[in-house]
mmCIF file of C-alpha atoms in Angstrom:
data_model
loop_
_atom_site.group_PDB
_atom_site.id
_atom_site.type_symbol
_atom_site.label_atom_id
_atom_site.label_comp_id
_atom_site.label_asym_id
_atom_site.label_seq_id
_atom_site.Cartn_x
_atom_site.Cartn_y
_atom_site.Cartn_z
ATOM 1 C CA MET A 1 16.589 7.099 6.126
ATOM 2 C CA SER A 2 13.106 6.699 6.745
ATOM 3 C CA THR A 3 10.935 3.658 8.023
ATOM 4 C CA ILE A 4 9.277 3.404 4.515
ATOM 5 C CA GLU A 5 12.953 2.885 2.905
ATOM 6 C CA ALA A 6 14.538 0.885 5.784
ATOM 7 C CA MET A 7 11.425 -1.749 6.257
ATOM 8 C CA ARG A 8 12.559 -5.109 4.340
ATOM 9 C CA PRO A 9 10.574 -6.725 1.701
ATOM 10 C CA GLN A 10 9.607 -10.096 3.857
ATOM 11 C CA GLY A 11 8.871 -8.318 7.347
ATOM 12 C CA LEU A 12 7.138 -5.441 4.982
ATOM 13 C CA LYS A 13 4.787 -8.272 2.763
ATOM 14 C CA ALA A 14 3.894 -9.811 6.061
ATOM 15 C CA ARG A 15 2.930 -6.152 7.835
ATOM 16 C CA ALA A 16 0.726 -4.994 4.696
ATOM 17 C CA VAL A 17 -1.222 -8.151 3.520
ATOM 18 C CA SER A 18 -2.271 -7.960 7.369
ATOM 19 C CA LEU A 19 -3.341 -4.350 6.643
ATOM 20 C CA LEU A 20 -4.957 -4.824 3.531
ATOM 21 C CA GLU A 21 -7.352 -7.036 4.891
ATOM 22 C CA ARG A 22 -8.442 -3.540 7.197
ATOM 23 C CA ILE A 23 -8.486 -1.645 4.196
ATOM 24 C CA THR A 24 -11.171 -0.366 1.737
ATOM 25 C CA TYR A 25 -10.469 1.446 -1.322
ATOM 26 C CA ARG A 26 -13.326 3.809 -1.849
ATOM 27 C CA ARG A 27 -13.884 6.110 -5.452
ATOM 28 C CA ALA A 28 -14.546 9.756 -4.257
ATOM 29 C CA ILE A 29 -17.769 10.237 -6.050
ATOM 30 C CA ASP A 30 -20.317 11.962 -3.872
ATOM 31 C CA THR A 31 -19.234 15.570 -2.066
ATOM 32 C CA GLU A 32 -19.184 14.080 1.361
ATOM 33 C CA ASP A 33 -16.267 11.737 0.391
ATOM 34 C CA ARG A 34 -14.581 14.492 -1.750
ATOM 35 C CA GLU A 35 -15.039 17.044 0.469
ATOM 36 C CA ALA A 36 -13.014 15.097 3.358
ATOM 37 C CA ILE A 37 -9.974 13.872 1.158
ATOM 38 C CA PHE A 38 -9.600 17.472 0.019
ATOM 39 C CA ARG A 39 -9.076 18.823 3.595
ATOM 40 C CA LEU A 40 -6.987 15.988 4.032
ATOM 41 C CA ARG A 41 -4.855 16.978 1.221
ATOM 42 C CA TYR A 42 -4.727 20.453 2.679
ATOM 43 C CA GLU A 43 -3.507 19.234 5.958
ATOM 44 C CA ALA A 44 -0.711 17.267 4.143
ATOM 45 C CA TYR A 45 0.192 20.143 2.096
ATOM 46 C CA LEU A 46 0.049 22.889 4.651
ATOM 47 C CA ARG A 47 2.509 20.689 7.003
ATOM 48 C CA GLU A 48 4.715 20.510 4.190
ATOM 49 C CA GLY A 49 4.637 24.359 3.657
ATOM 50 C CA ALA A 50 3.446 23.507 -0.023
ATOM 51 C CA ILE A 51 0.843 25.761 0.166
ATOM 52 C CA THR A 52 -0.390 28.688 2.674
ATOM 53 C CA ALA A 53 -3.230 28.820 5.097
ATOM 54 C CA ARG A 54 -6.971 28.831 3.356
ATOM 55 C CA ALA A 55 -10.252 29.477 5.383
ATOM 56 C CA ASP A 56 -12.105 26.606 3.966
ATOM 57 C CA LYS A 57 -9.182 24.404 5.121
ATOM 58 C CA ARG A 58 -9.353 22.464 1.630
ATOM 59 C CA PHE A 59 -7.356 22.211 -1.472
ATOM 60 C CA THR A 60 -8.565 21.327 -5.012
ATOM 61 C CA ASP A 61 -7.977 22.024 -8.302
ATOM 62 C CA ALA A 62 -9.618 21.738 -11.725
ATOM 63 C CA VAL A 63 -7.378 18.327 -12.862
ATOM 64 C CA ASP A 64 -10.192 17.139 -9.844
ATOM 65 C CA GLU A 65 -13.012 17.317 -12.596
ATOM 66 C CA GLN A 66 -10.700 16.236 -15.624
ATOM 67 C CA LYS A 67 -12.601 13.134 -17.322
ATOM 68 C CA ASN A 68 -9.844 11.029 -16.544
ATOM 69 C CA ALA A 69 -9.307 11.730 -13.150
ATOM 70 C CA PHE A 70 -10.180 8.550 -10.863
ATOM 71 C CA ILE A 71 -9.946 10.011 -6.903
ATOM 72 C CA TYR A 72 -9.656 7.591 -3.886
ATOM 73 C CA GLY A 73 -9.743 7.466 -0.337
ATOM 74 C CA VAL A 74 -7.981 4.690 1.408
ATOM 75 C CA TYR A 75 -9.831 3.782 4.648
ATOM 76 C CA VAL A 76 -7.946 2.082 7.573
ATOM 77 C CA ASP A 77 -10.799 0.232 9.714
ATOM 78 C CA GLY A 78 -13.549 2.650 8.033
ATOM 79 C CA ALA A 79 -11.478 6.198 8.871
ATOM 80 C CA LEU A 80 -10.164 7.848 5.891
ATOM 81 C CA SER A 81 -6.397 7.196 6.011
ATOM 82 C CA GLY A 82 -4.947 8.224 2.303
ATOM 83 C CA SER A 83 -5.619 9.252 -0.719
ATOM 84 C CA ILE A 84 -4.543 9.510 -3.917
ATOM 85 C CA ARG A 85 -5.894 10.579 -7.616
ATOM 86 C CA LEU A 86 -5.081 8.497 -10.682
ATOM 87 C CA ASN A 87 -5.046 10.689 -14.183
ATOM 88 C CA ILE A 88 -5.249 7.933 -16.961
ATOM 89 C CA THR A 89 -4.374 8.143 -20.666
ATOM 90 C CA LEU A 90 -8.509 6.951 -22.020
ATOM 91 C CA PRO A 91 -10.084 7.515 -25.528
ATOM 92 C CA TYR A 92 -12.156 10.373 -24.776
ATOM 93 C CA ALA A 93 -9.194 12.196 -22.186
ATOM 94 C CA SER A 94 -5.385 12.456 -21.579
ATOM 95 C CA ALA A 95 -4.449 15.212 -19.868
ATOM 96 C CA LEU A 96 -1.969 14.431 -17.915
ATOM 97 C CA PRO A 97 -0.776 16.679 -14.734
ATOM 98 C CA THR A 98 2.826 15.449 -15.416
ATOM 99 C CA THR A 99 2.909 17.207 -18.908
ATOM 100 C CA ALA A 100 3.028 20.308 -17.623
ATOM 101 C CA VAL A 101 7.074 19.692 -16.379
ATOM 102 C CA PHE A 102 8.466 17.383 -19.417
ATOM 103 C CA PRO A 103 5.907 18.325 -22.024
ATOM 104 C CA ASP A 104 8.904 16.784 -23.891
ATOM 105 C CA ILE A 105 8.947 13.302 -22.887
ATOM 106 C CA ILE A 106 4.997 12.623 -22.397
ATOM 107 C CA GLU A 107 3.823 14.408 -25.015
ATOM 108 C CA PRO A 108 5.370 11.873 -27.719
ATOM 109 C CA MET A 109 4.337 8.922 -25.852
ATOM 110 C CA ILE A 110 0.359 9.913 -25.481
ATOM 111 C CA ASP A 111 0.616 10.771 -29.471
ATOM 112 C CA ALA A 112 2.127 6.998 -29.553
ATOM 113 C CA GLY A 113 -1.194 6.318 -28.171
ATOM 114 C CA CYS A 114 0.574 4.587 -24.821
ATOM 115 C CA ILE A 115 -1.990 3.966 -22.490
ATOM 116 C CA ILE A 116 -0.010 5.957 -19.078
ATOM 117 C CA VAL A 117 -1.070 6.178 -15.597
ATOM 118 C CA ASP A 118 -0.145 9.406 -13.729
ATOM 119 C CA PRO A 119 -0.322 8.886 -9.938
ATOM 120 C CA THR A 120 -0.699 12.722 -8.368
ATOM 121 C CA ARG A 121 -2.282 13.954 -4.631
ATOM 122 C CA PHE A 122 -0.617 11.114 -2.823
ATOM 123 C CA VAL A 123 -1.405 12.610 0.543
ATOM 124 C CA ALA A 124 -1.877 10.307 4.436
ATOM 125 C CA ASN A 125 -2.840 10.865 7.591
ATOM 126 C CA LEU A 126 0.139 12.016 9.588
ATOM 127 C CA ASN A 127 -0.457 9.867 12.607
ATOM 128 C CA LEU A 128 -1.062 7.025 10.916
ATOM 129 C CA SER A 129 1.534 6.805 8.408
ATOM 130 C CA ARG A 130 3.479 6.890 11.141
ATOM 131 C CA ARG A 131 2.188 3.853 12.741
ATOM 132 C CA LEU A 132 1.415 2.224 9.835
ATOM 133 C CA PRO A 133 4.336 2.612 7.405
ATOM 134 C CA GLU A 134 3.239 -0.065 5.121
ATOM 135 C CA LEU A 135 -0.076 2.161 4.379
ATOM 136 C CA PRO A 136 2.085 4.500 1.928
ATOM 137 C CA TYR A 137 3.010 1.244 -0.404
ATOM 138 C CA LEU A 138 -1.272 0.045 -0.825
ATOM 139 C CA THR A 139 -2.506 3.748 -1.345
ATOM 140 C CA LEU A 140 0.126 3.344 -4.525
ATOM 141 C CA ARG A 141 -1.138 -0.196 -5.200
ATOM 142 C CA LEU A 142 -4.182 1.406 -6.678
ATOM 143 C CA ALA A 143 -1.904 2.985 -9.795
ATOM 144 C CA TRP A 144 -0.936 -1.019 -10.162
ATOM 145 C CA LEU A 145 -3.912 -1.942 -10.013
ATOM 146 C CA ALA A 146 -4.849 0.656 -12.824
ATOM 147 C CA MET A 147 -2.362 -0.428 -15.134
ATOM 148 C CA GLU A 148 -3.899 -4.032 -14.923
ATOM 149 C CA HIS A 149 -7.300 -3.107 -15.619
ATOM 150 C CA PHE A 150 -6.615 -0.371 -17.847
ATOM 151 C CA GLU A 151 -4.277 -2.811 -19.708
ATOM 152 C CA GLY A 152 -1.383 0.143 -19.289
ATOM 153 C CA GLU A 153 2.422 0.318 -20.360
ATOM 154 C CA TYR A 154 3.736 2.515 -17.858
ATOM 155 C CA ILE A 155 3.767 4.271 -14.951
ATOM 156 C CA LEU A 156 5.131 8.063 -14.404
ATOM 157 C CA LEU A 157 6.839 9.670 -11.463
ATOM 158 C CA ALA A 158 7.447 12.791 -10.926
ATOM 159 C CA ILE A 159 9.659 12.801 -7.611
ATOM 160 C CA ARG A 160 12.469 14.540 -6.436
ATOM 161 C CA PRO A 161 16.073 12.508 -6.570
ATOM 162 C CA GLU A 162 15.791 11.702 -3.115
ATOM 163 C CA HIS A 163 13.036 9.793 -3.626
ATOM 164 C CA ARG A 164 14.056 7.604 -6.889
ATOM 165 C CA ALA A 165 15.118 5.087 -4.751
ATOM 166 C CA PHE A 166 12.012 4.280 -3.104
ATOM 167 C CA TYR A 167 10.489 4.256 -5.902
ATOM 168 C CA ARG A 168 13.198 1.561 -8.262
ATOM 169 C CA ARG A 169 13.125 -0.509 -5.044
ATOM 170 C CA TYR A 170 8.996 -0.970 -5.014
ATOM 171 C CA TRP A 171 8.596 -0.942 -8.748
ATOM 172 C CA SER A 172 11.948 -1.017 -10.967
ATOM 173 C CA ALA A 173 11.340 2.751 -11.859
ATOM 174 C CA THR A 174 14.039 3.610 -14.079
ATOM 175 C CA GLU A 175 14.850 7.205 -14.329
ATOM 176 C CA LEU A 176 14.286 9.406 -17.953
ATOM 177 C CA CYS A 177 15.375 12.667 -17.209
ATOM 178 C CA GLU A 178 17.403 14.368 -14.756
ATOM 179 C CA ALA A 179 15.706 16.761 -12.361
ATOM 180 C CA ARG A 180 15.123 20.391 -14.386
ATOM 181 C CA PRO A 181 14.279 23.756 -12.730
ATOM 182 C CA TYR A 182 10.782 23.592 -10.717
ATOM 183 C CA PRO A 183 8.774 26.827 -10.222
ATOM 184 C CA LYS A 184 7.938 27.659 -6.933
ATOM 185 C CA LEU A 185 9.715 24.727 -5.380
ATOM 186 C CA THR A 186 13.248 25.023 -3.385
ATOM 187 C CA LYS A 187 14.391 21.306 -4.845
ATOM 188 C CA PRO A 188 14.243 20.133 -8.807
ATOM 189 C CA VAL A 189 12.640 17.411 -9.796
ATOM 190 C CA GLY A 190 12.714 14.077 -11.771
ATOM 191 C CA LEU A 191 11.299 11.973 -14.324
ATOM 192 C CA SER A 192 10.780 8.571 -13.570
ATOM 193 C CA VAL A 193 8.833 5.947 -15.370
ATOM 194 C CA VAL A 194 8.498 2.407 -14.736
ATOM 195 C CA ASN A 195 7.572 0.010 -17.359
ATOM 196 C CA TYR A 196 4.983 -2.403 -16.185
ATOM 197 C CA LEU A 197 5.095 -5.527 -18.970
ATOM 198 C CA ASP A 198 8.607 -5.841 -18.239
ATOM 199 C CA VAL A 199 8.943 -5.711 -14.604
ATOM 200 C CA LYS A 200 4.983 -6.407 -14.107
ATOM 201 C CA LYS A 201 6.327 -10.349 -12.731
ATOM 202 C CA THR A 202 8.803 -9.065 -10.682
ATOM 203 C CA VAL A 203 7.247 -6.423 -8.702
ATOM 204 C CA GLU A 204 4.644 -8.462 -7.748
ATOM 205 C CA ALA A 205 7.202 -11.857 -6.677
ATOM 206 C CA ARG A 206 8.320 -9.680 -4.302
ATOM 207 C CA TYR A 207 5.394 -7.539 -3.142
ATOM 208 C CA PRO A 208 2.687 -10.433 -3.508
ATOM 209 C CA PHE A 209 0.111 -7.513 -1.925
ATOM 210 C CA LEU A 210 -0.039 -5.870 -5.739
ATOM 211 C CA ALA A 211 -1.936 -8.669 -7.104
ATOM 212 C CA SER A 212 -6.031 -8.203 -7.506
ATOM 213 C CA THR A 213 -8.710 -9.980 -8.863
ATOM 214 C CA ASP A 214 -10.810 -8.624 -11.972
ATOM 215 C CA ALA A 215 -13.844 -8.150 -8.868
ATOM 216 C CA GLU A 216 -11.576 -5.887 -7.441
ATOM 217 C CA ARG A 217 -10.527 -3.766 -10.016
ATOM 218 C CA ALA A 218 -14.120 -3.565 -11.600
ATOM 219 C CA SER A 219 -15.178 -2.194 -8.222
ATOM 220 C CA LEU A 220 -12.146 0.446 -8.660
ATOM 221 C CA PHE A 221 -12.154 1.696 -11.741
ATOM 222 C CA ALA A 222 -16.298 1.155 -12.866
ATOM 223 C CA SER A 223 -16.775 3.965 -15.505
ATOM 224 C CA ASN A 224 -20.131 5.234 -12.835
ATOM 225 C CA TYR A 225 -18.873 8.584 -12.102
ATOM 226 C CA THR A 226 -18.997 11.613 -14.404
ATOM 227 C CA PRO A 227 -17.048 14.885 -13.999
ATOM 228 C CA VAL A 228 -17.712 18.095 -14.430
ATOM 229 C CA GLU A 229 -17.640 19.353 -18.344
ATOM 230 C CA THR A 230 -14.326 20.958 -18.866
ATOM 231 C CA ASP A 231 -11.903 21.328 -21.728
ATOM 232 C CA ASP A 232 -9.131 18.928 -21.897
ATOM 233 C CA THR A 233 -7.264 21.100 -24.459
ATOM 234 C CA LEU A 234 -6.420 23.516 -21.485
ATOM 235 C CA THR A 235 -3.565 21.720 -20.188
ATOM 236 C CA ASN A 236 -1.922 24.978 -18.472
ATOM 237 C CA ILE A 237 -3.859 25.549 -15.861
ATOM 238 C CA TRP A 238 -1.609 22.996 -14.003
ATOM 239 C CA GLN A 239 1.406 25.306 -14.973
ATOM 240 C CA ILE A 240 -0.250 27.912 -12.768
ATOM 241 C CA GLU A 241 0.087 26.289 -9.917
ATOM 242 C CA PRO A 242 3.418 23.855 -10.202
ATOM 243 C CA ALA A 243 4.257 23.005 -6.688
ATOM 244 C CA ARG A 244 0.148 21.375 -6.675
ATOM 245 C CA VAL A 245 1.712 18.821 -8.623
ATOM 246 C CA GLU A 246 5.333 17.828 -7.459
ATOM 247 C CA ARG A 247 4.352 17.236 -4.056
ATOM 248 C CA ASN A 248 2.097 14.390 -4.344
ATOM 249 C CA PHE A 249 4.704 12.007 -5.391
ATOM 250 C CA SER A 250 6.420 12.434 -2.616
ATOM 251 C CA VAL A 251 6.619 9.384 0.326
#
């Protein structure tokens, strides 16, 4: 059992609240911030054996430029310590990375107009994550805040079976689909979902550091960034390199 899995809620709450005071969330808009995050991703993915070494030592893809992609850096005491990418179904852009693996489940949800948050590219600085096991909880907090801001209904979680227990405890996630074979991966990936409206009160009572203010959410999700124009219908781009999608949900 990992350090994260073993942490008791009471101890976690105190540590997370304390760490939250040292954390700054910043949306990656300028080139410097984005490049630093792409390098952090590269280090994390290379360490896991999910990608091969590259001369430029950066890891990015076309999804980063989608109109509904929100990329964040998580800074502890001013130093980049983690990152996550959130794709959100918006009126002008609804493509989600996880659809590439579970189109039969996710496409009907999108067609029905569900507001969904799909967190990917979830990475952390190795040394800090070992010293601060609550860091992943606070990085994932961004997805929770997005649900409140955009009045979301579901958080998608494309995860390996061994990670289901973590999300079940943290967000009361439920399994939608058994693990499926995944191209270029040695382990299958299943789909879990968080029904935000059903579990919000219970989860926030258990983990009060997930609560947020209108001002905090507005500062994180204001429309102050225009991504590169892309064709959101070209969802097959995520099927070209599937390993780059699945790994980001690991904790």
